Amino acid sequence: MIQFINVSKSYDTDIILKDISFTIEKGELAFVTGPSGVGKTTLLRLIYCAERPDEGDIITAGWDLRKLKQNTIPFLRRNVGIVFQDFRLLLNKTVFENVALALRIHDMHPKEIKEHVNGVLKEVRLKHKENVFPHHLSGGEQQRVVIARAMVSKPTVLLADEPTGNLDSETSKAIMNLFRGINAKGTTVLIATHNDSLFQGTGRRVLHLRDGQVEKEFIG
Ligand SMILES: Nc1ncnc2c1ncn2[C@@H]1O[C@H](COP(=O)(O)OP(=O)(O)O)[C@@H](O)[C@H]1O
Ligand SMILES: [Mg+2]
C-alpha cells in the first residue's frame, strides 16, 4: 500500500533520508519512530507528495508518485487521509463544517455530504458536538474532529504525525483506539511518533529511523 524503493531526500546539504526501502502492506497499522529531527515528518510528507524525493521511487495506494503530475495530486490526496499538526481546525467553522469542508473537492450533493459527515462524527463519538466551534472542545475532542475530517473521504491510507502530541495518556489511548478501529475496517494506517508508549504492547510493526536510515524494525 505504501512502498519506498531506495528513497533519498536532502534539504540543501542536509541528508535527511538516505537510500530507504520499506513496504507497508495493505491493511497494516504501523509506526515510524526515532528521535526528534530524524525525518519522520519528512517521510510522511513524501507519501502524499508534499515533498518529492531526490532519488528513488514511492508508491502510495497504487500511485507511482514519480509519474504523478502536479495537477493529479488532488486525486492522490482523496485516497490519503492526513492527521497532521499543521492541518488544524478552522476556528470560525463548526465541527460539522470543518469535516464537511474536506468533501468540497468531491463534488457531492448536500444531502450526501450530510450523511457522510454525520457518519464519521458518530464514529468518533462527536455527533452531539456538530454545531460547536473548535475552541469549545477539549484537546482530545479536537483531535477526534481532525481524525473525522481525515476519514470522511474514506481514504485507503491514513497518515498521522504525532497524533497524540499534546494529549494526556488517557486521551492518547482513546485516540489510538480510534486508529485501531479505523484500521480494523480496512484502512492502512501509518503513525509517526517519538513517543515509545504509543506503540509499546500494540503488537504492530515499528520502523525505527536513525541517521537517515531504517536502523531497525521491530514489533511494538
Ligand atoms: N522544508 C524544510 N527545509 C529545510 N529543512 C527541513 C525542512 N523540513 C524539515 N527539515 C529538516 O529536516 C530534518 C528532519 O525533520 P523532520 O522530518 O521534521 O523530523 P522529525 O519529524 O523526525 O522530527 C530536521 O533537521 C529539519 O530541520
Ligand atoms: Mg515530526
Coordinates of N, CA and C and ligand atoms in Angstrom, one line a residue:
M1 N 0.8 -1.2 0.0 CA 0.0 0.0 0.0 C 0.9 1.3 0.0
I2 N 2.0 1.2 0.8 CA 3.0 2.2 0.7 C 4.3 1.6 0.5
Q3 N 5.0 2.0 -0.5 CA 6.3 1.4 -0.8 C 7.4 2.4 -1.1
F4 N 8.5 2.3 -0.4 CA 9.7 3.2 -0.6 C 10.7 2.3 -1.2
I5 N 11.3 2.7 -2.4 CA 12.3 1.9 -3.0 C 13.5 2.8 -3.2
N6 N 14.6 2.6 -2.4 CA 15.8 3.4 -2.5 C 15.6 4.9 -2.5
V7 N 14.8 5.3 -1.5 CA 14.4 6.8 -1.5 C 15.5 7.6 -0.7
S8 N 15.9 8.7 -1.3 CA 16.8 9.6 -0.6 C 16.2 11.0 -0.7
K9 N 16.4 11.8 0.4 CA 15.9 13.1 0.5 C 16.8 14.0 1.3
S10 N 17.2 15.1 0.7 CA 18.1 16.1 1.4 C 17.4 17.5 1.4
Y11 N 17.7 18.3 2.4 CA 17.4 19.7 2.3 C 18.8 20.4 2.2
D12 N 19.0 21.1 1.2 CA 20.3 21.7 0.9 C 21.4 20.6 1.1
T13 N 22.3 20.8 2.1 CA 23.4 19.9 2.2 C 23.0 18.8 3.3
D14 N 21.9 19.0 3.9 CA 21.5 18.1 5.0 C 20.8 16.8 4.4
I15 N 21.4 15.7 4.6 CA 20.8 14.4 4.1 C 19.9 14.0 5.2
I16 N 18.6 13.9 4.8 CA 17.6 13.5 5.8 C 17.3 12.0 5.8
L17 N 17.0 11.6 4.6 CA 16.8 10.1 4.4 C 17.7 9.7 3.3
K18 N 18.4 8.5 3.6 CA 19.3 8.1 2.5 C 19.1 6.6 2.2
D19 N 18.7 6.4 0.9 CA 18.5 5.1 0.3 C 17.6 4.2 1.2
I20 N 16.4 4.7 1.5 CA 15.5 4.0 2.3 C 14.6 3.1 1.5
S21 N 14.4 1.9 1.9 CA 13.4 1.0 1.3 C 12.6 0.3 2.4
F22 N 11.3 0.3 2.2 CA 10.4 -0.5 3.1 C 9.0 -0.6 2.4
T23 N 8.2 -1.5 3.0 CA 6.8 -1.6 2.5 C 5.9 -1.7 3.6
I24 N 4.8 -0.9 3.5 CA 3.7 -1.0 4.5 C 2.6 -1.7 3.7
E25 N 2.2 -2.9 4.2 CA 1.2 -3.7 3.4 C -0.2 -3.2 3.6
K26 N -1.1 -3.5 2.6 CA -2.5 -3.1 2.7 C -3.1 -3.7 4.0
G27 N -3.8 -2.8 4.7 CA -4.4 -3.3 5.9 C -3.6 -3.3 7.2
E28 N -2.3 -2.9 7.0 CA -1.4 -2.8 8.2 C -1.7 -1.5 9.0
L29 N -1.4 -1.6 10.3 CA -1.2 -0.4 11.1 C 0.2 -0.4 11.6
A30 N 1.0 0.5 11.2 CA 2.4 0.5 11.6 C 2.9 1.9 12.1
F31 N 4.1 1.9 12.7 CA 4.6 3.1 13.3 C 5.9 3.4 12.6
V32 N 6.3 4.7 12.6 CA 7.6 5.1 12.3 C 8.1 6.0 13.5
T33 N 9.2 5.7 14.0 CA 9.7 6.4 15.2 C 11.2 6.8 15.0
G34 N 11.7 7.4 16.1 CA 13.1 7.9 16.1 C 13.0 9.2 16.7
P35 N 14.2 9.7 17.1 CA 14.3 11.0 17.8 C 13.8 12.2 17.0
S36 N 13.6 13.3 17.7 CA 13.1 14.5 17.0 C 14.2 14.9 16.0
G37 N 13.7 15.3 14.8 CA 14.6 15.8 13.7 C 15.2 14.7 12.9
V38 N 14.8 13.5 13.1 CA 15.3 12.3 12.4 C 14.8 12.2 10.9
G39 N 13.6 12.8 10.7 CA 13.0 12.7 9.4 C 11.6 12.0 9.3
K40 N 10.9 11.9 10.4 CA 9.6 11.2 10.4 C 8.6 12.0 9.6
T41 N 8.5 13.3 9.9 CA 7.5 14.1 9.2 C 7.9 14.1 7.7
T42 N 9.1 14.3 7.4 CA 9.6 14.3 6.0 C 9.1 13.0 5.3
L43 N 9.3 11.9 6.0 CA 8.9 10.6 5.4 C 7.4 10.6 5.1
L44 N 6.6 11.1 6.0 CA 5.2 11.1 5.8 C 4.8 12.0 4.7
R45 N 5.5 13.2 4.6 CA 5.2 14.2 3.6 C 5.5 13.7 2.2
L46 N 6.5 12.8 2.1 CA 6.8 12.2 0.8 C 5.7 11.3 0.3
I47 N 5.0 10.7 1.3 CA 4.0 9.7 0.9 C 2.8 10.4 0.2
Y48 N 2.5 11.6 0.6 CA 1.4 12.3 0.0 C 1.8 13.4 -0.9
C49 N 3.1 13.4 -1.3 CA 3.6 14.3 -2.4 C 3.7 15.7 -1.9
A50 N 3.8 16.0 -0.6 CA 4.0 17.3 -0.1 C 5.5 17.6 -0.3
E51 N 6.3 16.6 -0.4 CA 7.7 16.7 -0.8 C 8.0 15.6 -1.9
R52 N 9.0 15.9 -2.7 CA 9.4 14.9 -3.7 C 10.8 14.4 -3.3
P53 N 11.0 13.1 -3.5 CA 12.4 12.6 -3.2 C 13.4 13.0 -4.2
D54 N 14.7 13.1 -3.8 CA 15.7 13.4 -4.7 C 16.0 12.2 -5.6
E55 N 15.9 11.0 -4.9 CA 16.2 9.8 -5.7 C 15.2 8.7 -5.2
G56 N 15.0 7.7 -6.0 CA 14.2 6.5 -5.6 C 12.7 6.7 -6.0
D57 N 12.0 5.7 -5.7 CA 10.5 5.6 -6.0 C 9.7 5.4 -4.8
I58 N 8.5 6.0 -4.9 CA 7.5 5.8 -3.9 C 6.2 5.5 -4.5
I59 N 5.5 4.4 -4.0 CA 4.2 4.0 -4.5 C 3.2 4.2 -3.3
T60 N 2.2 5.0 -3.5 CA 1.2 5.2 -2.5 C -0.2 4.8 -3.1
A61 N -0.8 3.8 -2.4 CA -2.2 3.4 -2.8 C -2.2 3.1 -4.3
G62 N -1.2 2.5 -4.8 CA -1.2 2.2 -6.3 C -0.7 3.3 -7.2
W63 N -0.4 4.5 -6.6 CA 0.1 5.6 -7.5 C 1.6 5.6 -7.4
D64 N 2.2 5.6 -8.6 CA 3.6 5.7 -8.7 C 3.9 7.2 -8.7
L65 N 4.4 7.7 -7.6 CA 4.5 9.2 -7.4 C 5.4 9.9 -8.3
R66 N 6.4 9.1 -8.9 CA 7.3 9.7 -9.8 C 6.5 10.2 -11.1
K67 N 5.5 9.4 -11.4 CA 4.7 9.7 -12.7 C 3.6 10.6 -12.4
L68 N 3.4 11.0 -11.1 CA 2.2 11.8 -10.8 C 2.5 13.3 -11.1
K69 N 1.7 13.9 -12.0 CA 1.8 15.3 -12.3 C 1.2 16.2 -11.2
Q70 N 1.7 17.4 -11.1 CA 1.2 18.3 -10.1 C -0.3 18.4 -10.1
N71 N -1.0 18.4 -11.3 CA -2.4 18.5 -11.3 C -3.2 17.2 -11.0
T72 N -2.5 16.1 -10.8 CA -3.2 14.9 -10.4 C -3.0 14.6 -8.9
I73 N -2.2 15.5 -8.2 CA -2.0 15.3 -6.8 C -3.4 15.3 -6.0
P74 N -4.4 16.1 -6.3 CA -5.6 16.1 -5.6 C -6.3 14.7 -5.7
F75 N -6.1 13.9 -6.8 CA -6.7 12.6 -6.8 C -6.0 11.7 -5.8
L76 N -4.7 11.8 -5.7 CA -3.9 11.0 -4.7 C -4.5 11.3 -3.3
R77 N -4.6 12.6 -3.1 CA -5.0 13.1 -1.7 C -6.4 12.6 -1.3
R78 N -7.2 12.3 -2.3 CA -8.5 11.7 -1.9 C -8.4 10.4 -1.3
N79 N -7.3 9.7 -1.6 CA -7.1 8.4 -1.1 C -6.2 8.3 0.2
V80 N -5.7 9.5 0.6 CA -4.8 9.6 1.7 C -5.3 10.6 2.7
G81 N -5.7 10.1 3.9 CA -6.2 10.9 5.0 C -5.0 11.4 5.8
I82 N -5.0 12.6 6.2 CA -3.9 13.2 6.9 C -4.3 13.8 8.2
V83 N -3.6 13.3 9.3 CA -3.8 13.9 10.6 C -2.4 14.5 11.0
F84 N -2.3 15.8 10.7 CA -1.0 16.5 10.9 C -1.2 17.7 11.7
Q85 N -0.2 18.1 12.5 CA -0.4 19.3 13.4 C -0.5 20.6 12.6
D86 N 0.0 20.6 11.4 CA -0.1 21.9 10.6 C -1.4 21.9 9.8
F87 N -2.3 20.9 10.0 CA -3.6 21.0 9.4 C -4.6 21.1 10.5
R88 N -4.6 22.2 11.2 CA -5.5 22.4 12.3 C -6.9 22.7 11.9
L89 N -7.8 22.7 12.8 CA -9.2 23.0 12.5 C -9.4 24.5 12.3
L90 N -10.4 24.8 11.4 CA -10.7 26.3 11.2 C -11.5 26.7 12.4
L91 N -11.1 27.7 13.1 CA -11.7 28.1 14.4 C -13.0 28.8 14.2
N92 N -13.3 29.4 13.0 CA -14.5 30.1 12.7 C -15.6 29.2 12.0
K93 N -15.3 27.9 12.0 CA -16.2 26.9 11.4 C -16.6 25.9 12.5
T94 N -17.8 25.4 12.4 CA -18.3 24.4 13.4 C -17.6 23.1 13.1
V95 N -17.8 22.2 14.1 CA -17.3 20.8 13.9 C -17.8 20.2 12.6
F96 N -19.1 20.3 12.4 CA -19.7 19.8 11.2 C -19.0 20.4 9.9
E97 N -18.9 21.7 9.9 CA -18.4 22.4 8.7 C -16.9 22.1 8.5
N98 N -16.1 21.9 9.6 CA -14.7 21.5 9.4 C -14.6 20.2 8.7
V99 N -15.5 19.2 9.1 CA -15.4 17.9 8.5 C -16.0 18.0 7.0
A100 N -17.0 18.7 6.9 CA -17.7 18.8 5.5 C -16.8 19.4 4.5
L101 N -15.9 20.4 5.0 CA -15.0 21.1 4.0 C -14.1 20.1 3.3
A102 N -13.8 19.0 4.0 CA -12.9 18.0 3.4 C -13.5 17.3 2.2
L103 N -14.9 17.4 2.1 CA -15.6 16.8 1.0 C -15.8 17.8 -0.2
R104 N -15.3 19.0 0.0 CA -15.6 20.0 -1.0 C -15.1 19.6 -2.4
I105 N -14.0 19.0 -2.5 CA -13.4 18.6 -3.8 C -14.1 17.4 -4.4
H106 N -15.0 16.9 -3.6 CA -15.7 15.6 -4.1 C -16.9 15.8 -4.9
D107 N -17.4 17.1 -5.0 CA -18.5 17.3 -5.9 C -19.7 16.5 -5.5
M108 N -20.1 16.7 -4.2 CA -21.2 15.9 -3.7 C -22.4 16.7 -3.4
H109 N -23.5 16.0 -3.5 CA -24.8 16.6 -3.2 C -24.9 16.9 -1.6
P110 N -25.5 18.1 -1.2 CA -25.5 18.4 0.2 C -26.1 17.3 1.1
K111 N -27.1 16.6 0.6 CA -27.6 15.5 1.4 C -26.6 14.4 1.7
E112 N -25.9 14.1 0.6 CA -24.9 13.1 0.7 C -23.7 13.5 1.6
I113 N -23.3 14.8 1.5 CA -22.3 15.3 2.4 C -22.8 15.2 3.9
K114 N -24.0 15.5 4.1 CA -24.6 15.4 5.5 C -24.5 14.0 6.0
E115 N -24.8 13.0 5.2 CA -24.8 11.6 5.6 C -23.4 11.2 5.9
H116 N -22.4 11.6 5.0 CA -21.0 11.2 5.3 C -20.5 11.8 6.5
V117 N -20.8 13.1 6.7 CA -20.2 13.8 7.9 C -20.8 13.3 9.2
N118 N -22.1 13.1 9.2 CA -22.8 12.5 10.4 C -22.2 11.1 10.7
G119 N -22.0 10.4 9.7 CA -21.4 9.0 9.8 C -20.1 9.0 10.6
V120 N -19.2 9.9 10.1 CA -17.8 9.9 10.8 C -17.9 10.5 12.1
L121 N -18.8 11.5 12.3 CA -18.9 12.2 13.6 C -19.4 11.1 14.6
K122 N -20.3 10.3 14.2 CA -20.7 9.2 15.1 C -19.6 8.3 15.5
E123 N -18.8 7.9 14.5 CA -17.6 7.0 14.7 C -16.7 7.6 15.7
V124 N -16.5 8.9 15.7 CA -15.5 9.5 16.7 C -16.3 10.0 17.9
R125 N -17.6 9.6 18.0 CA -18.4 10.0 19.1 C -18.5 11.5 19.4
L126 N -18.7 12.2 18.3 CA -18.9 13.7 18.5 C -20.1 14.2 17.7
K127 N -21.0 13.4 17.4 CA -22.2 13.8 16.7 C -22.9 14.9 17.5
H128 N -22.9 14.8 18.8 CA -23.6 15.8 19.7 C -22.9 17.1 19.7
K129 N -21.7 17.2 19.1 CA -21.0 18.5 19.2 C -20.9 19.1 17.8
E130 N -21.7 18.6 16.9 CA -21.6 19.0 15.5 C -21.7 20.5 15.2
N131 N -22.4 21.2 16.1 CA -22.6 22.7 15.9 C -21.7 23.5 16.8
V132 N -20.8 22.9 17.4 CA -19.9 23.6 18.4 C -18.6 24.1 17.6
F133 N -18.1 25.2 18.1 CA -16.8 25.7 17.5 C -15.6 25.0 18.2
P134 N -14.5 24.9 17.4 CA -13.4 24.1 18.0 C -12.9 24.6 19.4
H135 N -12.9 25.9 19.6 CA -12.3 26.4 20.9 C -13.2 26.0 22.1
H136 N -14.4 25.4 21.8 CA -15.2 24.9 22.9 C -15.0 23.4 23.1
L137 N -14.0 22.8 22.5 CA -13.7 21.4 22.6 C -12.4 21.2 23.4
S138 N -12.3 20.1 24.0 CA -11.1 19.7 24.7 C -10.0 19.3 23.6
G139 N -8.8 19.2 24.0 CA -7.7 18.8 23.0 C -8.0 17.5 22.3
G140 N -8.5 16.5 23.2 CA -8.8 15.2 22.6 C -10.0 15.2 21.7
E141 N -11.0 16.0 22.0 CA -12.1 16.2 21.1 C -11.7 16.8 19.8
Q142 N -10.9 17.8 19.9 CA -10.4 18.5 18.6 C -9.7 17.5 17.8
Q143 N -8.8 16.7 18.4 CA -8.1 15.7 17.6 C -9.0 14.7 17.0
R144 N -10.1 14.3 17.7 CA -11.1 13.4 17.1 C -11.8 14.1 15.9
V145 N -12.0 15.4 15.9 CA -12.6 16.1 14.7 C -11.6 16.0 13.6
V146 N -10.3 16.2 13.9 CA -9.3 16.2 12.9 C -9.3 14.8 12.2
I147 N -9.4 13.7 13.0 CA -9.4 12.4 12.5 C -10.7 12.1 11.7
A148 N -11.8 12.7 12.2 CA -13.1 12.6 11.4 C -12.9 13.2 10.0
R149 N -12.3 14.4 10.0 CA -12.1 15.1 8.8 C -11.2 14.3 7.8
A150 N -10.2 13.6 8.4 CA -9.3 12.8 7.5 C -10.0 11.6 7.0
M151 N -11.0 11.1 7.8 CA -11.7 9.8 7.4 C -12.9 10.0 6.5
V152 N -13.4 11.2 6.4 CA -14.7 11.4 5.8 C -14.7 11.1 4.3
S153 N -13.6 11.2 3.6 CA -13.5 10.9 2.2 C -13.1 9.4 2.0
K154 N -13.2 8.6 3.1 CA -12.9 7.2 3.1 C -11.6 6.9 2.4
P155 N -10.5 7.4 2.9 CA -9.2 7.1 2.3 C -8.8 5.7 2.5
T156 N -7.9 5.2 1.6 CA -7.4 3.9 1.8 C -6.2 3.9 2.7
V157 N -5.5 5.0 2.8 CA -4.4 5.2 3.7 C -4.6 6.4 4.6
L158 N -4.3 6.2 5.9 CA -4.3 7.3 6.8 C -2.9 7.5 7.4
L159 N -2.5 8.7 7.3 CA -1.2 9.1 7.9 C -1.4 10.0 9.1
A160 N -0.7 9.7 10.2 CA -0.8 10.6 11.4 C 0.5 10.9 11.9
D161 N 0.8 12.2 12.1 CA 2.0 12.7 12.5 C 1.9 13.2 14.0
E162 N 2.6 12.5 14.9 CA 2.5 12.8 16.3 C 1.0 13.1 16.7
P163 N 0.1 12.2 16.5 CA -1.3 12.4 16.7 C -1.7 12.6 18.1
T164 N -0.8 12.3 19.1 CA -1.2 12.4 20.5 C -0.3 13.4 21.1
G165 N 0.4 14.2 20.3 CA 1.4 15.2 20.7 C 1.1 15.9 22.0
N166 N 0.0 16.6 22.0 CA -0.3 17.5 23.2 C -1.4 16.8 24.1
L167 N -1.6 15.6 24.0 CA -2.7 14.9 24.8 C -2.2 14.1 26.0
D168 N -3.0 14.0 27.0 CA -2.6 13.2 28.2 C -2.7 11.7 27.8
S169 N -2.2 10.9 28.7 CA -2.1 9.5 28.3 C -3.4 8.8 28.1
E170 N -4.4 9.2 29.0 CA -5.8 8.6 28.8 C -6.4 8.9 27.4
T171 N -6.3 10.2 27.1 CA -6.8 10.7 25.8 C -6.0 10.1 24.7
S172 N -4.7 9.9 24.8 CA -3.9 9.3 23.8 C -4.4 7.9 23.5
K173 N -4.7 7.2 24.6 CA -5.2 5.8 24.5 C -6.5 5.8 23.6
A174 N -7.4 6.7 23.9 CA -8.7 6.8 23.2 C -8.4 7.1 21.7
I175 N -7.5 7.9 21.4 CA -7.1 8.3 20.0 C -6.5 7.0 19.4
M176 N -5.7 6.3 20.1 CA -5.1 5.1 19.5 C -6.2 4.0 19.2
N177 N -7.2 3.9 20.1 CA -8.3 3.0 19.9 C -9.0 3.4 18.6
L178 N -9.2 4.7 18.4 CA -9.9 5.1 17.2 C -9.1 4.7 16.0
F179 N -7.8 4.8 16.0 CA -6.9 4.4 14.9 C -7.1 2.9 14.6
R180 N -7.1 2.1 15.8 CA -7.2 0.7 15.6 C -8.6 0.3 15.0
G181 N -9.6 1.0 15.4 CA -10.9 0.8 14.8 C -11.0 1.1 13.3
I182 N -10.3 2.2 12.9 CA -10.3 2.6 11.5 C -9.5 1.6 10.7
N183 N -8.4 1.1 11.3 CA -7.6 0.1 10.7 C -8.4 -1.2 10.5
A184 N -9.1 -1.6 11.6 CA -9.9 -2.8 11.5 C -10.9 -2.8 10.4
K185 N -11.3 -1.7 10.0 CA -12.3 -1.6 8.9 C -11.6 -1.6 7.5
G186 N -10.2 -1.7 7.5 CA -9.5 -1.9 6.3 C -8.6 -0.8 5.8
T187 N -8.6 0.3 6.5 CA -7.7 1.4 6.2 C -6.3 1.1 6.6
T188 N -5.3 1.3 5.8 CA -3.9 1.2 6.1 C -3.5 2.4 6.9
V189 N -2.9 2.2 8.1 CA -2.6 3.4 9.0 C -1.1 3.4 9.2
L190 N -0.5 4.6 9.1 CA 0.9 4.8 9.4 C 1.0 6.0 10.3
I191 N 1.6 5.7 11.5 CA 1.7 6.8 12.6 C 3.1 7.1 12.9
A192 N 3.5 8.4 12.8 CA 4.8 8.8 13.2 C 4.8 9.3 14.6
T193 N 5.7 8.8 15.4 CA 5.7 9.3 16.8 C 7.1 9.2 17.4
H194 N 7.5 10.1 18.3 CA 8.7 9.9 19.0 C 8.4 9.2 20.4
N195 N 7.2 9.0 20.6 CA 6.7 8.5 21.9 C 6.5 7.0 22.0
D196 N 7.5 6.3 22.6 CA 7.5 4.9 22.6 C 6.2 4.3 23.2
S197 N 5.6 5.0 24.1 CA 4.4 4.4 24.8 C 3.3 4.2 23.9
L198 N 3.3 4.9 22.8 CA 2.2 4.8 21.8 C 2.2 3.4 21.1
F199 N 3.4 2.8 20.9 CA 3.4 1.6 20.1 C 3.8 0.4 21.0
Q200 N 4.2 0.6 22.2 CA 4.6 -0.5 23.1 C 3.4 -1.3 23.4
G201 N 3.5 -2.6 23.3 CA 2.4 -3.5 23.6 C 1.4 -3.6 22.5
T202 N 1.5 -2.9 21.4 CA 0.5 -3.0 20.4 C 0.6 -4.2 19.5
G203 N 1.8 -4.8 19.4 CA 2.0 -6.0 18.5 C 2.1 -5.6 17.1
R204 N 2.3 -4.3 16.9 CA 2.4 -3.8 15.5 C 3.8 -3.5 15.1
R205 N 4.0 -3.4 13.8 CA 5.4 -3.2 13.3 C 5.8 -1.7 13.5
V206 N 7.1 -1.6 13.9 CA 7.6 -0.3 14.2 C 8.9 -0.1 13.4
L207 N 9.0 1.0 12.6 CA 10.3 1.2 11.8 C 11.0 2.3 12.6
H208 N 12.2 2.0 13.0 CA 13.0 3.0 13.8 C 14.0 3.7 12.9
L209 N 13.9 5.0 12.7 CA 14.8 5.8 11.9 C 16.0 6.3 12.7
R210 N 17.1 6.2 12.1 CA 18.3 6.8 12.7 C 19.3 7.1 11.6
D211 N 19.9 8.3 11.7 CA 20.9 8.7 10.7 C 20.5 8.5 9.2
G212 N 19.2 8.8 9.0 CA 18.7 8.8 7.6 C 18.3 7.4 7.1
Q213 N 18.3 6.4 8.0 CA 18.0 5.1 7.6 C 17.1 4.4 8.5
V214 N 16.4 3.3 8.0 CA 15.6 2.5 8.9 C 16.6 1.6 9.7
E215 N 17.0 2.1 10.9 CA 18.1 1.4 11.6 C 17.6 0.0 12.1
K216 N 16.4 -0.1 12.5 CA 15.8 -1.4 12.9 C 14.3 -1.4 12.7
E217 N 13.8 -2.6 12.7 CA 12.4 -2.8 12.6 C 12.0 -3.8 13.7
F218 N 11.0 -3.5 14.4 CA 10.6 -4.5 15.5 C 9.1 -4.4 15.7
I219 N 8.6 -5.3 16.5 CA 7.2 -5.4 16.9 C 7.0 -4.7 18.2
G220 N 6.1 -3.7 18.2 CA 5.9 -2.9 19.4 C 5.1 -3.6 20.5
Ligands
LIG1 N1 11.3 22.3 4.5 C1 12.5 22.1 5.1 N2 13.6 22.8 4.7 C2 14.8 22.5 5.3 N3 15.0 21.6 6.3 C3 13.9 20.9 6.7 C4 12.6 21.1 6.1 N4 11.7 20.2 6.7 C5 12.4 19.6 7.6 N5 13.7 20.0 7.6 C6 14.8 19.4 8.4 O1 14.9 18.0 8.2 C7 15.1 17.3 9.4 C8 14.1 16.3 9.7 O2 12.9 17.0 10.0 P1 11.5 16.2 10.3 O3 11.2 15.3 9.2 O4 10.5 17.3 10.7 O5 11.9 15.3 11.6 P2 11.0 14.7 12.7 O6 9.6 14.7 12.2 O7 11.6 13.3 12.8 O8 11.2 15.5 13.9 C9 15.3 18.4 10.5 O9 16.6 18.6 10.7 C10 14.5 19.6 9.9 O10 15.1 20.7 10.4
MG2 MG 7.9 15.5 13.1

